[in-house]
CSV table of C-alpha atoms and ligand atoms in Angstrom, one decimal:
chain,number,residue,atom,x,y,z
J,1,MET,CA,-50.0,198.7,130.8
J,2,HIS,CA,-52.0,201.5,129.4
J,3,LEU,CA,-55.1,202.6,131.3
J,4,TYR,CA,-58.0,204.8,130.4
J,5,SER,CA,-60.6,206.5,132.7
J,6,THR,CA,-64.1,205.2,132.8
J,7,GLY,CA,-65.0,208.9,132.3
J,8,ASN,CA,-63.0,209.2,129.1
J,9,LYS,CA,-61.7,206.3,127.0
J,10,ALA,CA,-59.8,208.4,124.6
J,11,GLU,CA,-57.1,209.5,127.0
J,12,THR,CA,-54.7,206.8,128.3
J,13,THR,CA,-52.0,206.9,131.0
J,14,ASP,CA,-49.4,204.6,132.3
J,15,PHE,CA,-49.7,202.3,135.3
J,16,ARG,CA,-47.5,204.3,137.7
J,17,THR,CA,-49.5,207.4,137.1
J,18,ALA,CA,-52.8,205.6,137.5
J,19,VAL,CA,-51.6,204.0,140.8
J,20,LYS,CA,-50.4,207.3,142.2
J,21,ARG,CA,-53.5,209.2,141.2
J,22,GLY,CA,-56.0,206.5,142.3
J,23,LEU,CA,-58.8,208.4,140.7
J,24,ALA,CA,-58.5,209.9,137.1
J,25,PRO,CA,-58.5,213.7,136.9
J,26,ASP,CA,-62.0,213.5,135.4
J,27,GLY,CA,-63.2,211.6,138.5
J,28,GLY,CA,-63.4,208.3,136.6
J,29,LEU,CA,-61.8,205.0,137.5
J,30,TYR,CA,-58.8,203.6,135.7
J,31,MET,CA,-59.3,200.5,133.5
J,32,PRO,CA,-56.7,198.5,131.7
J,33,ALA,CA,-56.9,199.3,128.0
J,34,LEU,CA,-56.1,195.7,127.1
J,35,LEU,CA,-56.8,192.5,129.0
J,36,PRO,CA,-55.2,189.8,126.8
J,37,ARG,CA,-57.4,186.8,126.2
J,38,MET,CA,-55.6,183.6,127.1
J,39,PRO,CA,-56.6,180.1,125.9
J,40,HIS,CA,-57.9,177.3,128.1
J,41,SER,CA,-54.6,175.5,128.1
J,42,TYR,CA,-52.9,178.6,129.6
J,43,TRP,CA,-55.1,178.5,132.7
J,44,LEU,CA,-54.8,174.7,133.1
J,45,ASP,CA,-51.0,175.0,133.0
J,46,LEU,CA,-51.0,177.3,136.0
J,47,SER,CA,-52.4,174.6,138.3
J,48,GLY,CA,-49.9,173.5,140.9
J,49,ASP,CA,-47.9,176.8,140.8
J,50,PRO,CA,-47.6,178.4,144.2
J,51,MET,CA,-49.6,181.7,144.6
J,52,PRO,CA,-46.5,184.0,144.2
J,53,VAL,CA,-45.8,182.3,140.9
J,54,LYS,CA,-49.3,182.7,139.7
J,55,ALA,CA,-49.2,186.3,140.7
J,56,ARG,CA,-45.9,186.9,139.0
J,57,LYS,CA,-47.2,185.3,135.8
J,58,LEU,CA,-50.2,187.6,135.8
J,59,PHE,CA,-47.9,190.6,136.4
J,60,ASP,CA,-45.7,189.3,133.5
J,61,LEU,CA,-48.7,189.4,131.2
J,62,LEU,CA,-50.0,192.8,132.3
J,63,LEU,CA,-47.2,194.9,133.8
J,64,SER,CA,-44.1,194.1,131.7
J,65,ASP,CA,-43.8,197.7,130.6
J,66,ASP,CA,-44.1,199.0,134.1
J,67,PHE,CA,-41.7,196.9,136.2
J,68,THR,CA,-38.6,194.9,135.5
J,69,ALA,CA,-38.8,191.2,135.7
J,70,ALA,CA,-36.9,191.3,139.0
J,71,GLU,CA,-39.4,193.9,140.3
J,72,ARG,CA,-42.4,191.8,139.3
J,73,SER,CA,-41.0,188.8,141.2
J,74,GLU,CA,-40.1,191.0,144.2
J,75,ILE,CA,-43.7,192.4,144.3
J,76,ALA,CA,-45.3,189.0,143.9
J,77,SER,CA,-43.2,187.4,146.6
J,78,ARG,CA,-43.5,190.3,149.1
J,79,ALA,CA,-47.3,190.4,148.8
J,80,PHE,CA,-48.3,186.8,148.4
J,81,THR,CA,-46.8,185.4,151.6
J,82,PHE,CA,-49.8,183.4,152.7
J,83,ASP,CA,-51.9,180.8,151.0
J,84,ALA,CA,-55.5,180.8,149.9
J,85,PRO,CA,-56.8,177.2,150.4
J,86,VAL,CA,-59.9,175.8,148.7
J,87,ILE,CA,-62.0,173.8,151.2
J,88,SER,CA,-64.9,171.7,149.9
J,89,LEU,CA,-68.1,171.7,151.9
J,90,ASP,CA,-69.5,169.0,149.7
J,91,GLU,CA,-69.0,167.8,146.1
J,92,LYS,CA,-70.3,170.9,144.5
J,93,MET,CA,-69.7,173.7,147.0
J,94,HIS,CA,-66.2,175.0,147.7
J,95,ILE,CA,-64.9,177.8,149.8
J,96,LEU,CA,-61.9,179.9,148.9
J,97,GLU,CA,-60.3,181.0,152.1
J,98,LEU,CA,-58.9,184.5,151.6
J,99,PHE,CA,-58.3,185.3,155.2
J,100,HIS,CA,-54.9,183.8,156.1
J,101,GLY,CA,-53.0,187.1,155.9
J,102,PRO,CA,-52.0,189.5,158.8
J,103,THR,CA,-55.4,191.1,159.1
J,104,LEU,CA,-57.4,188.0,158.3
J,105,ALA,CA,-59.3,189.3,155.3
J,106,PHE,CA,-58.9,189.2,151.5
J,107,LYS,CA,-57.9,192.9,151.5
J,108,ASP,CA,-54.4,191.9,152.6
J,109,PHE,CA,-53.7,190.7,149.1
J,110,GLY,CA,-54.5,194.0,147.5
J,111,ALA,CA,-53.0,196.2,150.2
J,112,ARG,CA,-49.7,194.3,150.4
J,113,THR,CA,-49.3,194.3,146.6
J,114,MET,CA,-50.0,198.0,146.5
J,115,ALA,CA,-47.5,198.7,149.3
J,116,ALA,CA,-44.9,196.6,147.5
J,117,MET,CA,-45.4,198.6,144.3
J,118,MET,CA,-45.3,201.9,146.2
J,119,SER,CA,-42.0,200.9,147.8
J,120,VAL,CA,-40.6,200.3,144.3
J,121,PHE,CA,-41.8,203.7,143.2
J,122,ALA,CA,-40.6,205.5,146.3
J,123,ARG,CA,-37.1,203.9,146.0
J,124,GLN,CA,-36.8,205.3,142.4
J,125,GLU,CA,-38.3,208.7,143.0
J,126,LYS,CA,-37.3,209.6,146.6
J,127,GLU,CA,-40.4,211.7,147.2
J,128,LYS,CA,-42.9,211.2,150.0
J,129,ILE,CA,-46.3,209.7,149.1
J,130,THR,CA,-49.4,210.3,151.3
J,131,ILE,CA,-52.0,207.6,151.2
J,132,ILE,CA,-55.5,208.5,152.3
J,133,THR,CA,-58.1,205.8,152.6
J,134,ALA,CA,-61.7,205.4,153.8
J,135,THR,CA,-62.6,202.2,155.5
J,136,SER,CA,-65.7,200.5,156.7
J,137,GLY,CA,-63.4,198.2,158.7
J,138,ASP,CA,-61.2,195.9,156.8
J,139,THR,CA,-59.6,198.1,154.3
J,140,GLY,CA,-58.1,200.3,157.0
J,141,ALA,CA,-56.7,197.3,158.8
J,142,ALA,CA,-55.2,195.8,155.6
J,143,VAL,CA,-53.8,199.1,154.4
J,144,ALA,CA,-52.3,200.1,157.7
J,145,ARG,CA,-50.7,196.7,158.2
J,146,GLY,CA,-49.5,196.5,154.6
J,147,PHE,CA,-47.9,200.0,154.6
J,148,HIS,CA,-46.7,200.1,158.2
J,149,GLY,CA,-43.1,201.1,158.2
J,150,ALA,CA,-42.9,201.5,154.4
J,151,PRO,CA,-40.2,204.1,153.7
J,152,GLY,CA,-41.3,207.3,152.0
J,153,VAL,CA,-45.0,206.6,152.6
J,154,GLU,CA,-47.5,208.1,155.2
J,155,VAL,CA,-51.0,206.8,155.6
J,156,TYR,CA,-54.2,208.4,156.9
J,157,VAL,CA,-57.1,206.0,157.6
J,158,PHE,CA,-60.6,207.6,157.6
J,159,TYR,CA,-63.1,205.6,159.5
J,160,PRO,CA,-66.7,206.1,160.8
J,161,SER,CA,-66.7,206.5,164.6
J,162,GLY,CA,-68.5,203.7,166.4
J,163,GLN,CA,-69.3,201.9,163.2
J,164,VAL,CA,-66.4,199.4,162.9
J,165,SER,CA,-66.0,196.5,165.3
J,166,PRO,CA,-63.6,197.1,168.2
J,167,LEU,CA,-61.2,194.5,166.9
J,168,GLN,CA,-61.1,196.0,163.4
J,169,GLU,CA,-60.5,199.4,165.0
J,170,LYS,CA,-57.5,198.1,167.0
J,171,GLN,CA,-55.9,196.8,163.8
J,172,PHE,CA,-55.4,200.3,162.4
J,173,THR,CA,-55.4,202.5,165.5
J,174,THR,CA,-52.5,200.8,167.4
J,175,LEU,CA,-49.7,200.9,164.9
J,176,GLY,CA,-48.5,204.5,165.1
J,177,ASP,CA,-45.3,205.5,163.2
J,178,ASN,CA,-46.4,206.4,159.6
J,179,ILE,CA,-50.0,205.3,160.2
J,180,THR,CA,-52.6,207.9,161.5
J,181,ALA,CA,-56.2,207.0,162.2
J,182,LEU,CA,-58.8,209.7,161.6
J,183,GLU,CA,-62.0,208.9,163.5
J,184,ILE,CA,-64.8,210.7,161.7
J,185,ASP,CA,-68.2,211.6,163.2
J,186,GLY,CA,-70.2,210.2,160.3
J,187,THR,CA,-70.9,207.2,158.2
J,188,PHE,CA,-68.6,205.3,155.8
J,189,ASP,CA,-70.1,207.2,152.9
J,190,ASP,CA,-69.0,210.4,154.7
J,191,CYS,CA,-65.5,209.0,154.9
J,192,GLN,CA,-65.5,208.2,151.2
J,193,ARG,CA,-66.9,211.7,150.4
J,194,LEU,CA,-64.2,213.3,152.5
J,195,VAL,CA,-61.4,211.3,150.7
J,196,LYS,CA,-62.7,212.6,147.4
J,197,ALA,CA,-63.0,216.1,148.8
J,198,CYS,CA,-59.3,216.0,149.9
J,199,PHE,CA,-58.3,215.0,146.3
J,200,ALA,CA,-60.2,218.0,145.0
J,201,ASP,CA,-58.8,220.5,147.5
J,202,ALA,CA,-56.2,222.8,146.1
J,203,GLN,CA,-54.5,223.6,149.5
J,204,ILE,CA,-54.0,219.9,150.3
J,205,ARG,CA,-52.8,219.1,146.9
J,206,ALA,CA,-50.2,221.9,147.0
J,207,ASN,CA,-48.7,220.3,150.1
J,208,LYS,CA,-49.1,216.6,149.7
J,209,GLN,CA,-48.6,214.1,146.9
J,210,LEU,CA,-51.9,212.3,147.5
J,211,THR,CA,-52.9,208.9,146.5
J,212,THR,CA,-55.5,206.5,147.8
J,213,ALA,CA,-55.4,202.8,148.7
J,214,ASN,CA,-59.1,202.2,148.5
J,215,SER,CA,-60.3,199.4,146.3
J,216,ILE,CA,-60.8,202.0,143.5
J,217,ASN,CA,-57.0,201.9,143.1
J,218,ILE,CA,-56.0,199.7,140.2
J,219,ALA,CA,-53.0,198.4,142.2
J,220,ARG,CA,-55.5,196.9,144.6
J,221,LEU,CA,-57.6,195.3,141.9
J,222,LEU,CA,-55.0,193.5,139.8
J,223,PRO,CA,-53.7,191.2,142.6
J,224,GLN,CA,-57.3,190.3,143.4
J,225,MET,CA,-57.5,188.7,140.0
J,226,VAL,CA,-54.8,186.3,141.2
J,227,TYR,CA,-56.9,184.3,143.7
J,228,HIS,CA,-59.8,184.0,141.4
J,229,ILE,CA,-57.4,182.5,138.9
J,230,HIS,CA,-55.7,180.4,141.6
J,231,ALA,CA,-59.0,178.9,142.9
J,232,VAL,CA,-60.5,178.3,139.5
J,233,VAL,CA,-57.5,176.5,138.0
J,234,GLU,CA,-57.0,174.4,141.1
J,235,LEU,CA,-60.7,173.5,141.1
J,236,LEU,CA,-60.5,172.5,137.5
J,237,ALA,CA,-57.3,170.5,138.0
J,238,SER,CA,-58.9,168.7,140.9
J,239,GLN,CA,-61.6,167.5,138.6
J,240,VAL,CA,-59.3,166.1,135.9
J,241,ASP,CA,-60.2,162.6,134.8
J,242,THR,CA,-56.8,161.2,135.4
J,243,ALA,CA,-57.6,157.9,133.7
J,244,HIS,CA,-58.4,159.6,130.5
J,245,GLN,CA,-56.3,162.8,130.9
J,246,PHE,CA,-59.5,164.6,130.0
J,247,ALA,CA,-59.2,168.4,130.1
J,248,PRO,CA,-62.0,169.4,132.4
J,249,THR,CA,-64.8,171.7,131.4
J,250,ILE,CA,-66.8,171.8,134.5
J,251,PRO,CA,-68.9,175.0,134.9
J,252,ILE,CA,-67.9,177.1,137.8
J,253,VAL,CA,-70.0,179.8,139.4
J,254,CYS,CA,-68.2,182.3,141.8
J,255,SER,CA,-70.2,183.7,144.6
J,256,VAL,CA,-68.7,187.0,145.8
J,257,PRO,CA,-69.8,188.7,149.0
J,258,SER,CA,-69.8,192.4,147.8
J,259,GLY,CA,-69.7,195.9,149.1
J,260,ASN,CA,-67.7,198.2,146.9
J,261,PHE,CA,-67.5,195.4,144.2
J,262,GLY,CA,-63.8,195.4,143.9
J,263,ASN,CA,-63.5,191.7,144.4
J,264,LEU,CA,-66.2,191.0,141.9
J,265,THR,CA,-64.7,193.4,139.4
J,266,ALA,CA,-61.4,191.6,139.7
J,267,GLY,CA,-63.1,188.4,139.0
J,268,LEU,CA,-64.8,189.9,135.9
J,269,MET,CA,-61.5,191.1,134.6
J,270,ALA,CA,-60.0,187.6,135.0
J,271,HIS,CA,-63.1,186.3,133.2
J,272,LYS,CA,-62.5,188.7,130.4
J,273,MET,CA,-59.0,187.3,130.0
J,274,GLY,CA,-60.6,183.9,129.4
J,275,LEU,CA,-60.5,182.4,132.9
J,276,PRO,CA,-63.1,179.6,132.7
J,277,VAL,CA,-65.8,180.8,135.1
J,278,SER,CA,-69.3,180.4,133.7
J,279,ARG,CA,-70.9,183.1,135.8
J,280,PHE,CA,-70.8,185.1,139.0
J,281,ILE,CA,-73.2,185.7,141.9
J,282,ALA,CA,-73.0,189.2,143.4
J,283,ALA,CA,-74.1,188.6,147.0
J,284,THR,CA,-74.9,191.6,149.2
J,285,ASN,CA,-76.7,192.4,152.4
J,286,ARG,CA,-79.5,194.9,152.8
J,287,ASN,CA,-77.4,197.4,150.9
J,288,HIS,CA,-78.5,196.0,147.5
J,289,VAL,CA,-78.3,198.7,144.9
J,290,VAL,CA,-76.4,196.5,142.4
J,291,PRO,CA,-78.8,193.5,142.7
J,292,ASP,CA,-81.7,196.0,142.2
J,293,TYR,CA,-80.0,197.3,139.0
J,294,LEU,CA,-79.4,193.8,137.7
J,295,ASP,CA,-83.0,193.0,138.3
J,296,GLY,CA,-84.1,195.8,136.0
J,297,GLY,CA,-84.2,198.8,138.3
J,298,ASP,CA,-82.3,202.1,138.0
J,299,PHE,CA,-78.9,202.3,139.6
J,300,GLN,CA,-80.0,204.3,142.6
J,301,PRO,CA,-77.2,205.0,145.2
J,302,LYS,CA,-78.7,205.1,148.8
J,303,PRO,CA,-77.4,205.9,152.2
J,304,SER,CA,-75.7,202.8,153.6
J,305,MET,CA,-77.5,200.7,156.2
J,306,ARG,CA,-75.8,198.9,159.1
J,307,THR,CA,-75.7,195.1,159.1
J,308,ILE,CA,-73.7,192.3,160.7
J,309,SER,CA,-71.7,192.0,157.5
J,310,ASN,CA,-70.5,195.6,158.0
J,311,ALA,CA,-67.6,195.6,155.5
J,312,MET,CA,-70.4,195.4,152.8
J,313,ASP,CA,-72.5,198.3,154.2
J,314,VAL,CA,-72.0,200.4,151.1
J,315,GLY,CA,-74.8,202.4,149.5
J,316,ASN,CA,-72.9,203.7,146.5
J,317,PRO,CA,-70.5,201.1,145.4
J,318,SER,CA,-67.4,202.7,143.9
J,319,ASN,CA,-66.5,200.0,141.4
J,320,PHE,CA,-69.9,200.0,139.7
J,321,ASP,CA,-68.6,202.3,137.0
J,322,ARG,CA,-65.9,199.7,136.2
J,323,MET,CA,-68.5,196.9,135.9
J,324,MET,CA,-70.6,199.1,133.6
J,325,ASP,CA,-67.4,199.8,131.6
J,326,LEU,CA,-66.6,196.1,131.2
J,327,TYR,CA,-70.1,195.5,129.8
J,328,GLU,CA,-70.1,198.6,127.8
J,329,GLN,CA,-73.1,200.0,129.7
J,330,ASP,CA,-75.2,197.0,128.6
J,331,ARG,CA,-77.3,195.8,131.5
J,332,GLN,CA,-78.5,192.7,129.8
J,333,ALA,CA,-75.0,191.5,129.0
J,334,MET,CA,-74.0,192.1,132.6
J,335,ALA,CA,-77.0,190.3,133.9
J,336,ARG,CA,-76.2,187.3,131.7
J,337,ASP,CA,-72.9,186.9,133.6
J,338,ILE,CA,-73.9,188.1,137.0
J,339,LYS,CA,-76.8,187.2,139.2
J,340,GLY,CA,-77.5,189.8,141.9
J,341,VAL,CA,-78.8,188.6,145.3
J,342,TRP,CA,-79.2,189.9,148.8
J,343,TYR,CA,-79.9,188.6,152.3
J,344,ASP,CA,-80.8,190.2,155.6
J,345,ASP,CA,-79.1,189.7,158.9
J,346,GLU,CA,-81.5,187.0,160.1
J,347,LYS,CA,-80.9,184.8,157.1
J,348,THR,CA,-77.1,185.4,157.4
J,349,ARG,CA,-77.2,184.3,161.1
J,350,ASP,CA,-79.2,181.2,160.2
J,351,ALA,CA,-76.7,180.3,157.5
J,352,ILE,CA,-73.7,180.6,159.9
J,353,VAL,CA,-75.4,178.2,162.3
J,354,GLN,CA,-76.6,175.8,159.6
J,355,VAL,CA,-73.2,175.5,157.9
J,356,TRP,CA,-71.6,174.8,161.3
J,357,GLU,CA,-74.1,172.1,162.1
J,358,ARG,CA,-74.1,170.6,158.7
J,359,TYR,CA,-70.5,170.8,157.6
J,360,ASP,CA,-68.6,171.6,160.8
J,361,TYR,CA,-67.4,174.7,159.1
J,362,LEU,CA,-67.3,178.2,160.7
J,363,MET,CA,-68.1,181.1,158.4
J,364,ASP,CA,-68.0,184.8,159.1
J,365,PRO,CA,-71.1,186.9,158.3
J,366,HIS,CA,-69.7,188.2,155.0
J,367,THR,CA,-68.9,184.7,153.8
J,368,ALA,CA,-72.3,183.5,154.9
J,369,VAL,CA,-73.9,186.0,152.5
J,370,GLY,CA,-71.8,184.5,149.7
J,371,TYR,CA,-72.8,181.0,150.9
J,372,LEU,CA,-76.5,181.9,150.8
J,373,GLY,CA,-76.2,183.1,147.2
J,374,CYS,CA,-74.4,180.0,146.2
J,375,ARG,CA,-76.8,177.7,147.9
J,376,GLU,CA,-79.8,179.3,146.3
J,377,PHE,CA,-78.5,179.9,142.8
J,378,ARG,CA,-75.9,177.3,142.0
J,379,GLU,CA,-77.5,175.1,139.4
J,380,GLY,CA,-77.2,171.5,138.3
J,381,ALA,CA,-73.7,170.5,137.3
J,382,GLU,CA,-72.2,173.8,138.4
J,383,HIS,CA,-69.5,173.9,141.0
J,384,GLY,CA,-70.0,176.8,143.4
J,385,LEU,CA,-66.9,178.7,144.6
J,386,ILE,CA,-67.7,180.9,147.6
J,387,LEU,CA,-65.2,183.6,148.3
J,388,ALA,CA,-64.6,183.6,152.1
J,389,THR,CA,-63.6,187.2,152.6
J,390,ALA,CA,-62.8,187.3,156.3
J,391,HIS,CA,-61.9,185.0,159.2
J,392,PRO,CA,-64.9,184.5,161.7
J,393,ALA,CA,-62.6,185.6,164.6
J,394,LYS,CA,-62.8,189.2,163.2
J,395,PHE,CA,-66.5,189.2,164.3
J,396,PRO,CA,-66.4,187.8,167.8
J,397,GLU,CA,-69.6,189.5,169.0
J,398,THR,CA,-71.7,187.9,166.3
J,399,MET,CA,-70.0,184.6,166.4
J,400,GLU,CA,-70.2,184.2,170.2
J,401,ASP,CA,-73.8,185.2,170.2
J,402,LEU,CA,-74.7,182.5,167.6
J,403,LEU,CA,-72.3,179.7,168.6
J,404,PRO,CA,-70.9,180.3,172.0
J,405,GLY,CA,-67.4,178.9,172.7
J,406,VAL,CA,-66.9,177.4,169.3
J,407,MET,CA,-64.5,180.0,167.8
J,408,GLU,CA,-60.8,180.0,168.4
J,409,THR,CA,-58.9,183.2,168.1
J,410,PRO,CA,-55.9,183.2,165.8
J,411,ASP,CA,-52.6,184.6,166.9
J,412,GLN,CA,-52.8,187.5,164.6
J,413,LEU,CA,-55.6,188.9,166.8
J,414,THR,CA,-54.6,188.0,170.3
J,415,ALA,CA,-51.5,190.1,170.0
J,416,ILE,CA,-53.5,193.2,169.1
J,417,VAL,CA,-56.3,193.4,171.6
J,418,SER,CA,-54.1,194.6,174.5
J,419,ARG,CA,-52.6,197.5,172.5
J,420,GLU,CA,-53.7,201.1,173.0
J,421,LYS,CA,-56.0,202.8,170.6
J,422,LYS,CA,-54.7,206.2,169.2
J,423,SER,CA,-57.0,208.2,166.9
J,424,ILE,CA,-57.7,211.8,166.0
J,425,HIS,CA,-61.4,212.5,166.3
J,426,VAL,CA,-62.9,215.0,163.8
J,427,THR,CA,-66.2,216.1,162.5
J,428,ALA,CA,-67.3,215.0,159.0
J,429,GLU,CA,-66.1,218.2,157.4
J,430,LEU,CA,-63.4,219.0,155.0
J,431,ASP,CA,-62.0,221.9,157.1
J,432,ALA,CA,-61.4,219.6,160.1
J,433,VAL,CA,-59.8,216.9,158.0
J,434,ARG,CA,-57.6,219.5,156.1
J,435,ASP,CA,-56.3,220.9,159.5
J,436,VAL,CA,-55.1,217.5,160.5
J,437,LEU,CA,-53.4,216.6,157.2
J,438,LEU,CA,-51.6,219.9,156.9
J,439,LYS,CA,-50.5,219.9,160.5
J,440,ASN,CA,-48.5,216.7,160.1
X,501,PLP,C1,-64.3,194.6,151.9
X,501,PLP,C2,-65.0,193.4,152.2
X,501,PLP,C3,-66.0,192.9,151.4
X,501,PLP,C4,-66.5,193.6,150.2
X,501,PLP,O1,-65.5,193.6,149.2
X,501,PLP,P1,-65.7,194.6,147.9
X,501,PLP,O2,-64.5,194.3,147.1
X,501,PLP,O3,-65.7,196.0,148.5
X,501,PLP,O4,-67.0,194.3,147.3
X,501,PLP,C5,-66.6,191.7,151.8
X,501,PLP,N1,-66.2,191.0,152.9
X,501,PLP,C6,-65.2,191.5,153.7
X,501,PLP,C7,-64.9,190.7,154.9
X,501,PLP,C8,-64.6,192.7,153.4
X,501,PLP,O5,-63.6,193.1,154.2
């Protein structure tokens, strides 16, 4: 795969370089130079394939220059070890559950794929790779778990002190070994800024081969296309008129709870390859700079605000440049495919209770934002596909408060609560962060 930077389309690089750099040298984000457009029949033929097979087939299309066939299978089967079931609330509203991995959120798919790819690189190159990543909660957990024990890789997780849920924190502060948690006195945006500053710092660069595992990394994004593909083709297949063997053409709208917009960007990339989705709903909380843009305002990054869907508390979404690039900076074209919406915490809480009472289904606060977007903007014959980004058990305070005694805690979590937190507490300054990185 050839990739260009959103900052400069003329210069391309190969996949391995793009993955190891994370960000392009000009500060832009890497984009695939070619996303081959596949016919309707290609997508329909994928239905029934298990997830690792769907993943491998996507990698075959996109990464045949970068990994051998055996490596592509190995990566797909190491990363896609859990399912993503589609649950129907009613005839027209469906939930894609992306939270059955080790950290109970969709980020497990991207993080595990990236870790599997890095292991292939490390095996071939025998040089140590340092991953630095900022998290508002779930990324850190998924990356730490995905990379824990990976040979030749060390990981630093930057997180805002006191601003992630205690359970999320436990998921990346209790592993040890090659995983170090940096507890920053600041916001998530400070953490993102510090990650960028480390990349720009000559002293750190001279000592470490840095890369990032944030959703800006193209290795995180590609596997996220897989479950969009998976859900859409299975939904299409479920609507086949078996009596007439009629190839279905139902319109599908995907509602994506969004923060840094990696998930939505992956969906848009699959759409560009011809995946039959008619449009997307970009659902956010009070941090709604992208919906504002889609509604005709300027793109105006803002400090992030805290909400109960805290993994989406992002004031300057990092994948926005990729979205602009996909639509060649054309707002109107983007707005034809994407409806931007946002909901406050009160509406989110009401939705959780309403869906429980009406459908017997328990949603976490992020999924609830996606549900609200789908409920309000799915139209007529459209089938709504809501991406359920996290398991409700990751947000016990909110869930207990709304629906006491209803939630059951999955095994993945019970094991972790009793373990001891270990973090290095630093101020939100590059000097402090550099000290820690260079000491290790
Ligand atoms: C990260 C995250 C999001 C936001 O995803 P983006 O790809 O950053 O838009 C939504 N929900 C949950 C639970 C998350 O962890």
